[in-house]
Tab-separated table of C-alpha atoms in Angstrom:
chain	number	residue	atom	x	y	z
A	1	MET	CA	-6.771	-57.277	81.089
A	2	TYR	CA	-10.188	-58.219	79.708
A	3	ALA	CA	-11.353	-61.819	80.126
A	4	PHE	CA	-10.850	-64.291	77.272
A	5	ASP	CA	-11.311	-67.967	76.462
A	6	TYR	CA	-8.036	-69.861	76.550
A	7	HIS	CA	-7.120	-72.650	74.142
A	8	ARG	CA	-3.965	-74.737	74.113
A	9	PRO	CA	-3.684	-76.797	70.904
A	10	THR	CA	-0.861	-79.286	70.365
A	11	SER	CA	-0.660	-79.110	66.563
A	12	VAL	CA	-0.727	-76.408	63.892
A	13	LYS	CA	-3.822	-78.014	62.396
A	14	GLU	CA	-5.687	-77.916	65.693
A	15	ALA	CA	-4.614	-74.290	66.196
A	16	ALA	CA	-5.877	-73.331	62.733
A	17	ASN	CA	-9.195	-75.110	63.342
A	18	LEU	CA	-9.620	-73.309	66.650
A	19	ALA	CA	-8.933	-69.981	64.961
A	20	GLY	CA	-11.558	-70.816	62.355
A	21	GLN	CA	-14.200	-71.579	64.982
A	22	ALA	CA	-13.445	-68.987	67.635
A	23	GLU	CA	-14.764	-65.479	67.388
A	24	ASP	CA	-12.110	-62.751	67.547
A	25	ALA	CA	-9.167	-65.030	68.317
A	26	LYS	CA	-5.502	-64.143	68.620
A	27	PHE	CA	-2.521	-66.475	68.633
A	28	LEU	CA	-0.275	-66.298	71.696
A	29	ALA	CA	3.398	-66.990	70.967
A	30	GLY	CA	5.937	-65.767	73.547
A	31	GLY	CA	3.417	-63.205	74.743
A	32	HIS	CA	5.944	-60.452	75.339
A	33	THR	CA	4.119	-58.000	73.119
A	34	LEU	CA	0.576	-59.330	73.197
A	35	LEU	CA	0.224	-59.698	76.978
A	36	PRO	CA	1.477	-56.158	77.754
A	37	THR	CA	-0.873	-54.864	75.042
A	38	MET	CA	-3.765	-56.750	76.642
A	39	LYS	CA	-2.850	-55.422	80.087
A	40	LEU	CA	-3.154	-51.907	78.692
A	41	ARG	CA	-6.493	-52.929	77.162
A	42	LEU	CA	-5.220	-51.897	73.761
A	43	ALA	CA	-6.078	-55.455	72.744
A	44	GLY	CA	-8.908	-57.543	74.119
A	45	PRO	CA	-9.316	-60.686	72.069
A	46	ALA	CA	-12.268	-62.914	72.964
A	47	SER	CA	-10.070	-66.000	72.570
A	48	LEU	CA	-6.371	-66.686	72.994
A	49	ILE	CA	-4.882	-69.648	71.179
A	50	ASP	CA	-1.622	-70.492	72.956
A	51	LEU	CA	0.930	-71.996	70.556
A	52	GLY	CA	3.293	-72.882	73.412
A	53	GLN	CA	2.557	-76.598	73.294
A	54	VAL	CA	2.808	-76.996	69.516
A	55	ALA	CA	6.075	-78.945	69.343
A	56	GLU	CA	6.284	-78.860	65.535
A	57	LEU	CA	6.801	-75.086	65.691
A	58	ARG	CA	10.061	-75.356	67.643
A	59	GLY	CA	13.600	-75.915	66.507
A	60	ILE	CA	16.424	-74.795	64.241
A	61	GLU	CA	17.593	-76.712	61.200
A	62	ARG	CA	20.383	-76.221	58.727
A	63	SER	CA	19.593	-77.732	55.365
A	64	GLY	CA	21.866	-77.036	52.427
A	65	ASP	CA	22.091	-73.309	51.933
A	66	ALA	CA	19.492	-72.196	54.463
A	67	ILE	CA	18.844	-71.952	58.188
A	68	THR	CA	15.225	-72.633	59.055
A	69	VAL	CA	13.889	-71.481	62.403
A	70	GLY	CA	10.579	-72.737	63.799
A	71	ALA	CA	8.168	-69.930	64.617
A	72	MET	CA	8.011	-70.696	68.357
A	73	THR	CA	11.798	-70.789	68.713
A	74	LYS	CA	12.879	-68.377	71.431
A	75	HIS	CA	15.368	-65.550	70.859
A	76	ALA	CA	17.725	-67.167	73.395
A	77	GLU	CA	17.675	-70.396	71.371
A	78	VAL	CA	18.601	-68.576	68.146
A	79	ALA	CA	21.330	-66.630	69.989
A	80	GLY	CA	22.728	-69.838	71.457
A	81	SER	CA	22.451	-72.064	68.398
A	82	ALA	CA	25.793	-73.406	67.160
A	83	ASP	CA	24.227	-73.913	63.696
A	84	VAL	CA	23.124	-70.282	63.475
A	85	ARG	CA	26.476	-69.024	64.824
A	86	ALA	CA	28.322	-71.031	62.189
A	87	ALA	CA	26.082	-70.226	59.224
A	88	ILE	CA	24.748	-66.702	59.869
A	89	PRO	CA	26.537	-65.280	62.922
A	90	ALA	CA	24.816	-61.922	62.357
A	91	LEU	CA	21.447	-63.564	63.023
A	92	ALA	CA	22.599	-65.002	66.354
A	93	GLU	CA	24.061	-61.610	67.283
A	94	LEU	CA	20.783	-59.899	66.412
A	95	ALA	CA	18.823	-62.329	68.600
A	96	GLU	CA	21.177	-61.611	71.478
A	97	LEU	CA	20.425	-57.871	71.237
A	98	ILE	CA	16.664	-58.263	71.663
A	99	GLY	CA	15.275	-57.064	74.999
A	100	ASP	CA	17.006	-58.566	78.036
A	101	PRO	CA	17.854	-62.175	79.009
A	102	HIS	CA	14.391	-62.814	80.456
A	103	VAL	CA	12.608	-61.479	77.408
A	104	ARG	CA	14.851	-63.594	75.165
A	105	ASN	CA	13.787	-66.672	77.129
A	106	ARG	CA	10.163	-66.103	76.121
A	107	GLY	CA	9.969	-64.018	72.946
A	108	THR	CA	9.766	-65.898	69.640
A	109	ILE	CA	10.788	-65.240	66.054
A	110	GLY	CA	7.285	-66.045	64.794
A	111	GLY	CA	5.725	-63.561	67.166
A	112	SER	CA	8.213	-60.909	66.151
A	113	VAL	CA	7.628	-61.209	62.410
A	114	ALA	CA	3.850	-61.609	62.709
A	115	ASN	CA	3.634	-58.475	64.852
A	116	ASN	CA	5.970	-56.442	62.587
A	117	ASP	CA	6.689	-53.807	65.184
A	118	PRO	CA	8.417	-50.924	63.354
A	119	ALA	CA	11.308	-51.103	65.872
A	120	ALA	CA	11.647	-54.903	66.069
A	121	ASP	CA	14.924	-56.518	64.997
A	122	TYR	CA	13.934	-59.670	63.119
A	123	PRO	CA	12.102	-57.910	60.260
A	124	ALA	CA	15.425	-56.293	59.254
A	125	ALA	CA	17.146	-59.691	59.199
A	126	CYS	CA	14.313	-61.213	57.167
A	127	LEU	CA	14.434	-58.455	54.544
A	128	ALA	CA	18.228	-58.275	54.230
A	129	LEU	CA	18.722	-62.044	54.198
A	130	ASN	CA	15.874	-62.456	51.699
A	131	ALA	CA	14.091	-64.843	54.051
A	132	THR	CA	10.956	-66.792	53.298
A	133	ILE	CA	8.177	-66.695	55.869
A	134	VAL	CA	6.450	-70.071	55.866
A	135	THR	CA	2.865	-70.310	57.086
A	136	ASP	CA	0.376	-73.147	57.435
A	137	LYS	CA	-0.928	-72.144	53.992
A	138	ARG	CA	1.943	-70.818	51.846
A	139	ARG	CA	5.460	-69.439	51.549
A	140	ILE	CA	5.842	-65.664	51.473
A	141	ALA	CA	8.987	-63.768	50.475
A	142	ALA	CA	10.053	-61.228	53.100
A	143	ASP	CA	9.783	-58.474	50.451
A	144	ASP	CA	6.051	-59.236	50.195
A	145	PHE	CA	5.461	-60.097	53.850
A	146	PHE	CA	6.224	-56.809	55.623
A	147	GLN	CA	3.641	-54.264	54.503
A	148	GLY	CA	3.995	-51.351	56.915
A	149	ILE	CA	3.711	-50.717	60.632
A	150	PHE	CA	2.156	-53.729	62.399
A	151	THR	CA	0.931	-54.911	58.995
A	152	THR	CA	1.888	-58.114	57.196
A	153	ALA	CA	0.666	-60.300	54.339
A	154	LEU	CA	-0.841	-62.739	56.854
A	155	ASP	CA	-4.526	-63.489	56.424
A	156	GLU	CA	-6.872	-63.789	59.383
A	157	GLY	CA	-6.159	-67.081	61.159
A	158	GLU	CA	-2.980	-67.793	59.172
A	159	ILE	CA	-0.125	-69.146	61.310
A	160	VAL	CA	3.579	-68.461	60.767
A	161	THR	CA	5.269	-71.852	61.101
A	162	GLN	CA	8.888	-71.184	60.083
A	163	VAL	CA	11.258	-68.543	58.852
A	164	SER	CA	13.848	-69.757	56.375
A	165	PHE	CA	17.022	-67.693	55.959
A	166	PRO	CA	19.331	-68.218	52.967
A	167	ILE	CA	22.937	-68.298	54.181
A	168	ALA	CA	24.575	-65.082	53.014
A	169	ALA	CA	28.265	-64.843	52.129
A	170	LYS	CA	28.695	-62.062	54.675
A	171	ALA	CA	26.261	-60.287	56.936
A	172	ALA	CA	26.149	-58.042	59.980
A	173	TYR	CA	23.625	-56.130	62.048
A	174	ALA	CA	24.370	-52.789	63.677
A	175	LYS	CA	21.851	-51.545	66.192
A	176	PHE	CA	21.502	-48.308	68.093
A	177	ARG	CA	19.386	-49.376	71.027
A	178	ASN	CA	16.958	-47.217	72.878
A	179	PRO	CA	18.692	-47.570	76.256
A	180	ALA	CA	15.405	-47.898	78.140
A	181	SER	CA	13.272	-50.115	75.924
A	182	ARG	CA	16.159	-51.823	74.071
A	183	TYR	CA	14.131	-51.623	70.879
A	184	ALA	CA	16.029	-50.395	67.837
A	185	LEU	CA	16.146	-46.639	67.588
A	186	VAL	CA	17.823	-47.542	64.324
A	187	GLY	CA	19.007	-50.988	63.261
A	188	VAL	CA	20.648	-51.777	59.925
A	189	PHE	CA	21.142	-55.309	58.637
A	190	VAL	CA	23.515	-55.697	55.691
A	191	ALA	CA	23.862	-58.970	53.788
A	192	LYS	CA	26.131	-59.789	50.858
A	193	HIS	CA	24.632	-62.509	48.703
A	194	ALA	CA	26.015	-64.191	45.582
A	195	ASP	CA	23.635	-62.086	43.486
A	196	GLY	CA	23.948	-58.749	45.251
A	197	VAL	CA	23.788	-56.839	48.505
A	198	ARG	CA	20.662	-56.189	50.552
A	199	VAL	CA	20.367	-53.456	53.187
A	200	ALA	CA	17.369	-53.360	55.533
A	201	VAL	CA	16.584	-50.727	58.146
A	202	THR	CA	14.361	-51.085	61.196
A	203	GLY	CA	13.382	-48.599	63.893
A	204	ALA	CA	13.793	-45.585	61.636
A	205	GLY	CA	11.140	-45.649	58.930
A	206	SER	CA	7.756	-44.075	59.524
A	207	ASN	CA	6.229	-46.973	57.604
A	208	GLY	CA	8.226	-49.758	59.275
A	209	VAL	CA	11.137	-51.826	58.009
A	210	PHE	CA	12.497	-50.846	54.582
A	211	ARG	CA	15.334	-51.503	52.126
A	212	VAL	CA	17.739	-48.883	50.777
A	213	PRO	CA	18.279	-49.622	47.054
A	214	GLU	CA	20.843	-46.843	46.610
A	215	MET	CA	23.045	-48.349	49.326
A	216	GLU	CA	22.549	-51.830	47.897
A	217	GLU	CA	23.743	-50.740	44.453
A	218	ALA	CA	26.763	-48.911	45.834
A	219	LEU	CA	27.750	-51.841	48.038
A	220	GLY	CA	27.241	-54.227	45.124
A	221	ARG	CA	30.012	-52.365	43.312
A	222	ASN	CA	32.273	-51.975	46.335
A	223	PHE	CA	31.466	-53.752	49.613
A	224	ALA	CA	33.164	-51.222	51.871
A	225	PRO	CA	31.929	-48.510	54.281
A	226	GLU	CA	33.239	-45.688	52.051
A	227	ALA	CA	30.945	-46.852	49.260
A	228	LEU	CA	28.133	-45.317	51.308
A	229	ASP	CA	29.664	-41.820	51.346
A	230	GLY	CA	27.136	-39.272	50.152
A	231	ILE	CA	24.153	-41.615	50.364
A	232	ALA	CA	21.399	-40.455	52.717
A	233	VAL	CA	17.869	-41.624	53.425
A	234	PRO	CA	15.135	-38.989	53.186
A	235	GLU	CA	14.452	-37.348	56.542
A	236	ASP	CA	10.765	-36.900	55.851
A	237	GLU	CA	10.288	-40.667	55.690
A	238	MET	CA	11.813	-41.219	59.149
A	239	ASN	CA	10.114	-41.545	62.530
A	240	SER	CA	10.234	-38.659	64.922
A	241	ASP	CA	9.563	-38.983	68.652
A	242	ILE	CA	10.897	-37.920	72.043
A	243	HIS	CA	13.788	-40.366	71.695
A	244	ALA	CA	15.090	-39.161	68.345
A	245	ASP	CA	13.848	-36.766	65.701
A	246	SER	CA	13.725	-37.691	62.026
A	247	ALA	CA	16.964	-35.874	61.150
A	248	TYR	CA	18.852	-37.774	63.847
A	249	ARG	CA	17.346	-41.091	62.760
A	250	ALA	CA	18.243	-40.416	59.122
A	251	HIS	CA	21.804	-39.656	60.216
A	252	LEU	CA	21.950	-42.826	62.335
A	253	VAL	CA	20.873	-44.958	59.367
A	254	GLY	CA	24.061	-43.922	57.585
A	255	VAL	CA	26.219	-44.491	60.666
A	256	MET	CA	24.736	-47.901	61.437
A	257	ALA	CA	24.939	-48.967	57.787
A	258	ARG	CA	28.668	-48.134	57.714
A	259	ARG	CA	29.242	-50.037	60.939
A	260	ALA	CA	27.336	-53.039	59.634
A	261	VAL	CA	29.291	-53.075	56.374
A	262	GLU	CA	32.548	-52.782	58.288
A	263	ALA	CA	31.609	-55.695	60.556
A	264	ALA	CA	30.378	-57.827	57.650
A	265	ALA	CA	33.458	-57.109	55.533
A	266	ALA	CA	35.684	-58.138	58.461
A	267	ARG	CA	34.171	-61.629	58.532
A	268	GLY	CA	36.479	-64.200	56.968
B	1	MET	CA	-11.911	-71.198	84.686
B	2	THR	CA	-9.002	-73.300	83.496
B	3	THR	CA	-7.162	-75.917	85.504
B	4	VAL	CA	-3.414	-75.561	85.910
B	5	SER	CA	-1.049	-78.098	87.416
B	6	LEU	CA	2.542	-77.200	88.014
B	7	THR	CA	5.393	-77.768	90.401
B	8	VAL	CA	6.368	-74.781	92.520
B	9	ASN	CA	9.466	-75.047	94.703
B	10	GLY	CA	9.251	-78.839	94.563
B	11	GLN	CA	5.551	-79.042	95.493
B	12	SER	CA	2.800	-80.084	93.097
B	13	VAL	CA	0.071	-77.489	92.806
B	14	THR	CA	-3.264	-77.744	91.005
B	15	ALA	CA	-5.777	-74.918	90.844
B	16	ASP	CA	-8.641	-73.523	88.791
B	17	VAL	CA	-7.770	-70.048	87.584
B	18	ASP	CA	-9.254	-67.354	85.412
B	19	PRO	CA	-7.114	-67.609	82.237
B	20	ARG	CA	-6.094	-63.954	82.544
B	21	THR	CA	-4.329	-64.628	85.866
B	22	LEU	CA	-0.662	-63.763	85.529
B	23	LEU	CA	1.894	-66.222	86.849
B	24	VAL	CA	3.098	-63.618	89.344
B	25	GLN	CA	-0.472	-63.086	90.608
B	26	PHE	CA	-0.930	-66.825	90.922
B	27	LEU	CA	2.274	-67.173	92.939
B	28	ARG	CA	1.529	-64.241	95.211
B	29	GLU	CA	-2.234	-64.403	95.639
B	30	ASN	CA	-3.091	-68.099	95.272
B	31	LEU	CA	0.056	-69.609	96.754
B	32	ARG	CA	0.896	-66.668	99.056
B	33	LEU	CA	4.498	-66.736	97.846
B	34	THR	CA	4.958	-62.996	98.154
B	35	GLY	CA	8.733	-62.998	97.775
B	36	THR	CA	8.243	-62.557	94.032
B	37	HIS	CA	7.483	-58.865	93.618
B	38	VAL	CA	5.552	-56.790	91.117
B	39	GLY	CA	7.468	-53.642	90.305
B	40	CYS	CA	6.602	-52.208	86.920
B	41	ASP	CA	4.145	-54.846	85.678
B	42	THR	CA	5.444	-54.124	82.163
B	43	SER	CA	8.282	-56.692	81.896
B	44	GLN	CA	10.984	-54.099	82.370
B	45	CYS	CA	12.083	-54.022	86.007
B	46	GLY	CA	12.715	-57.699	86.799
B	47	ALA	CA	11.324	-57.665	90.365
B	48	CYS	CA	9.113	-60.604	89.350
B	49	VAL	CA	11.846	-62.891	87.978
B	50	VAL	CA	11.351	-66.588	88.706
B	51	HIS	CA	12.760	-69.703	87.077
B	52	LEU	CA	10.437	-71.512	84.694
B	53	ASN	CA	11.793	-74.936	83.754
B	54	GLY	CA	15.209	-73.693	84.839
B	55	GLN	CA	15.183	-70.418	82.899
B	56	ALA	CA	14.825	-66.913	84.315
B	57	VAL	CA	11.601	-65.260	83.148
B	58	LYS	CA	9.454	-62.297	84.092
B	59	ALA	CA	6.394	-63.711	85.833
B	60	CYS	CA	4.371	-60.546	85.167
B	61	THR	CA	4.341	-61.307	81.443
B	62	ILE	CA	3.340	-64.960	81.558
B	63	LEU	CA	-0.127	-66.303	82.173
B	64	ALA	CA	-0.420	-68.901	84.913
B	65	VAL	CA	-2.059	-71.211	82.352
B	66	GLN	CA	1.043	-70.950	80.145
B	67	ALA	CA	3.051	-72.461	83.013
B	68	ASP	CA	0.879	-75.588	83.062
B	69	ALA	CA	2.995	-78.754	83.522
B	70	SER	CA	6.056	-76.594	84.233
B	71	VAL	CA	8.507	-76.444	87.086
B	72	VAL	CA	8.693	-73.043	88.785
B	73	THR	CA	11.272	-71.955	91.347
B	74	THR	CA	10.779	-68.737	93.303
B	75	ILE	CA	13.004	-66.921	95.790
B	76	GLU	CA	11.303	-68.965	98.534
B	77	GLY	CA	12.533	-72.194	96.934
B	78	ILE	CA	16.288	-71.710	96.804
B	79	ALA	CA	17.342	-71.959	100.456
B	80	GLU	CA	17.832	-75.513	101.649
B	81	GLY	CA	17.379	-76.927	105.123
B	82	GLY	CA	17.314	-73.490	106.706
B	83	GLU	CA	20.564	-72.494	104.970
B	84	LEU	CA	20.501	-69.534	102.625
B	85	HIS	CA	21.464	-70.198	99.018
B	86	PRO	CA	25.071	-69.057	98.391
B	87	MET	CA	23.760	-66.203	96.239
B	88	GLN	CA	21.444	-65.042	99.032
B	89	SER	CA	24.348	-65.170	101.493
B	90	ALA	CA	26.502	-63.149	99.124
B	91	PHE	CA	23.839	-60.440	98.831
B	92	ARG	CA	23.674	-60.251	102.638
B	93	GLU	CA	27.419	-60.283	103.099
B	94	HIS	CA	28.125	-57.637	100.459
B	95	HIS	CA	25.070	-55.572	101.289
B	96	GLY	CA	23.772	-56.031	97.768
B	97	LEU	CA	20.541	-54.221	98.531
B	98	GLN	CA	19.190	-50.972	99.837
B	99	CYS	CA	15.392	-51.057	100.115
B	100	GLY	CA	15.343	-54.705	99.085
B	101	TYR	CA	12.432	-54.502	96.672
B	102	CYS	CA	14.381	-55.645	93.610
B	103	THR	CA	16.438	-58.205	95.544
B	104	PRO	CA	14.423	-61.394	94.917
B	105	GLY	CA	14.487	-60.743	91.167
B	106	MET	CA	18.167	-59.819	91.270
B	107	ILE	CA	19.016	-63.062	93.073
B	108	MET	CA	16.922	-65.235	90.731
B	109	SER	CA	18.560	-63.542	87.729
B	110	ALA	CA	22.014	-63.898	89.292
B	111	ILE	CA	21.584	-67.646	89.788
B	112	ASP	CA	20.432	-67.930	86.173
B	113	ILE	CA	23.526	-66.035	85.004
B	114	VAL	CA	25.769	-68.498	86.861
B	115	ASN	CA	23.836	-71.440	85.411
B	116	ARG	CA	24.408	-70.096	81.890
B	117	LYS	CA	27.792	-68.393	82.110
B	118	GLY	CA	29.621	-70.223	84.886
B	119	SER	CA	30.972	-68.945	88.165
B	120	ASP	CA	33.871	-66.823	86.982
B	121	LEU	CA	32.033	-63.624	86.051
B	122	ASP	CA	33.673	-60.301	85.315
B	123	GLU	CA	31.980	-57.020	86.150
B	124	GLN	CA	31.115	-56.217	82.548
B	125	THR	CA	29.348	-59.555	82.072
B	126	ILE	CA	27.379	-59.167	85.283
B	127	ARG	CA	26.267	-55.641	84.418
B	128	ALA	CA	25.248	-56.650	80.880
B	129	GLU	CA	23.378	-59.724	82.074
B	130	LEU	CA	21.516	-57.741	84.748
B	131	GLU	CA	20.125	-55.265	82.245
B	132	GLY	CA	16.635	-56.672	82.733
B	133	ASN	CA	16.718	-55.962	86.487
B	134	LEU	CA	16.316	-52.422	87.735
B	135	CYS	CA	17.272	-51.134	91.193
B	136	ARG	CA	15.528	-47.844	91.832
B	137	CYS	CA	17.833	-47.180	94.779
B	138	THR	CA	20.577	-47.371	92.118
B	139	GLY	CA	22.524	-49.684	94.381
B	140	TYR	CA	24.145	-51.546	91.530
B	141	HIS	CA	27.699	-51.334	92.838
B	142	ASN	CA	27.201	-53.778	95.695
B	143	ILE	CA	24.751	-55.882	93.706
B	144	VAL	CA	27.461	-56.513	91.120
B	145	LYS	CA	29.955	-57.345	93.882
B	146	ALA	CA	27.437	-59.697	95.492
B	147	VAL	CA	26.731	-61.504	92.219
B	148	ALA	CA	30.447	-62.049	91.580
B	149	ALA	CA	30.956	-63.387	95.105
B	150	GLY	CA	27.780	-65.469	94.989
B	151	ALA	CA	28.877	-66.989	91.703
B	152	ARG	CA	32.193	-68.056	93.207
B	153	ALA	CA	30.389	-69.449	96.248
B	154	MET	CA	28.032	-71.436	94.006
B	155	ALA	CA	31.066	-73.090	92.413
B	156	ARG	CA	32.118	-74.250	95.877
B	157	ALA	CA	28.640	-75.645	96.599
B	158	PRO	CA	27.890	-77.741	93.502
B	159	LEU	CA	25.306	-79.915	95.222
B	160	GLN	CA	23.072	-77.009	96.035
B	161	GLN	CA	23.323	-75.660	92.521
B	162	ALA	CA	22.389	-79.028	91.047
B	163	ALA	CA	19.448	-79.421	93.392
B	164	GLU	CA	17.798	-76.357	91.923
């Protein structure tokens, strides 16, 4: 790991000011992607701004028809939250499938969405639940936020402060885990809202998380696994690697989507 | 250099460290607590698991400066008064190790599982909860037995569990 200057602000404002002053700064959330990347010297920021002591970034709140999760909230906290379990059980289940127990004790939702790893879980939940990503400057709809592999709408120095999830009528996440890394080989999040169905896929797309409009329309007419019969995602837009080729991933998208719909439909 | 102050196994520690020092390096090289191991150094194997403010974490993926003002417990900190922790005893009794390299992390994870899930653990739960700890000897069978027995023993020794 290359040397860096370390900063530990206690407020979002202080963190933003530090980012404005420091040359080549990166924010450190849970550190479970950034620190391994720095160890490999794939990243070598001159400054690290540790958000770990910014209390205002922690916590889960249910207000009206939304669950709002502070950016520095750990995966284990989302998985264990009674509010999340009651309002959007699929979101708690998704959090519980990330990494392993130790990773879930450190990794954060803000870090996950800001990094936008093409195999991360939270981006699929954000897209399917039509979440709003709140930053220190603005509110960004998930549809506009995720812009391709490791690419988001965030400006330089902009800090994710919260993610707000509308409470869907029914939702479920089906994930085919890479057994070694536990990242999604394919993960499909399905959410039935009052105004339609949203289907988001992570792990599979060669340009990161994406929605499947054809599945959404079919499920809007009939929210049942058989509604997806005959619908396939294009193979040439899927990832291909030693773990799974694009044909297999395209096939898994259909399988996981059916499983997610089945699980969502079974919720009372 | 950045100053860090934390509590490790009940003792206050203050030191000046290069910010890029990992918590596991700090424990092993500054404090000479070499029971916490470095296996993969990529947050996969779990040989470096310690408790940070009561939660199991991988010390190879945390900077020492991130643990400022925290309470850290390592494998060296769980025995009391010369008596092994019930989970340590269970690993010895059930031969829950082969080469022993992964054992400190396994034991720290096992205690964390009991703290979160209680002392009545079925095999499936133990195996699922240990997915962040790898044993390259593949000696999982006795590890799982040891964790189940250690969990039951922890229920019989509530004072020791609370002290941690």
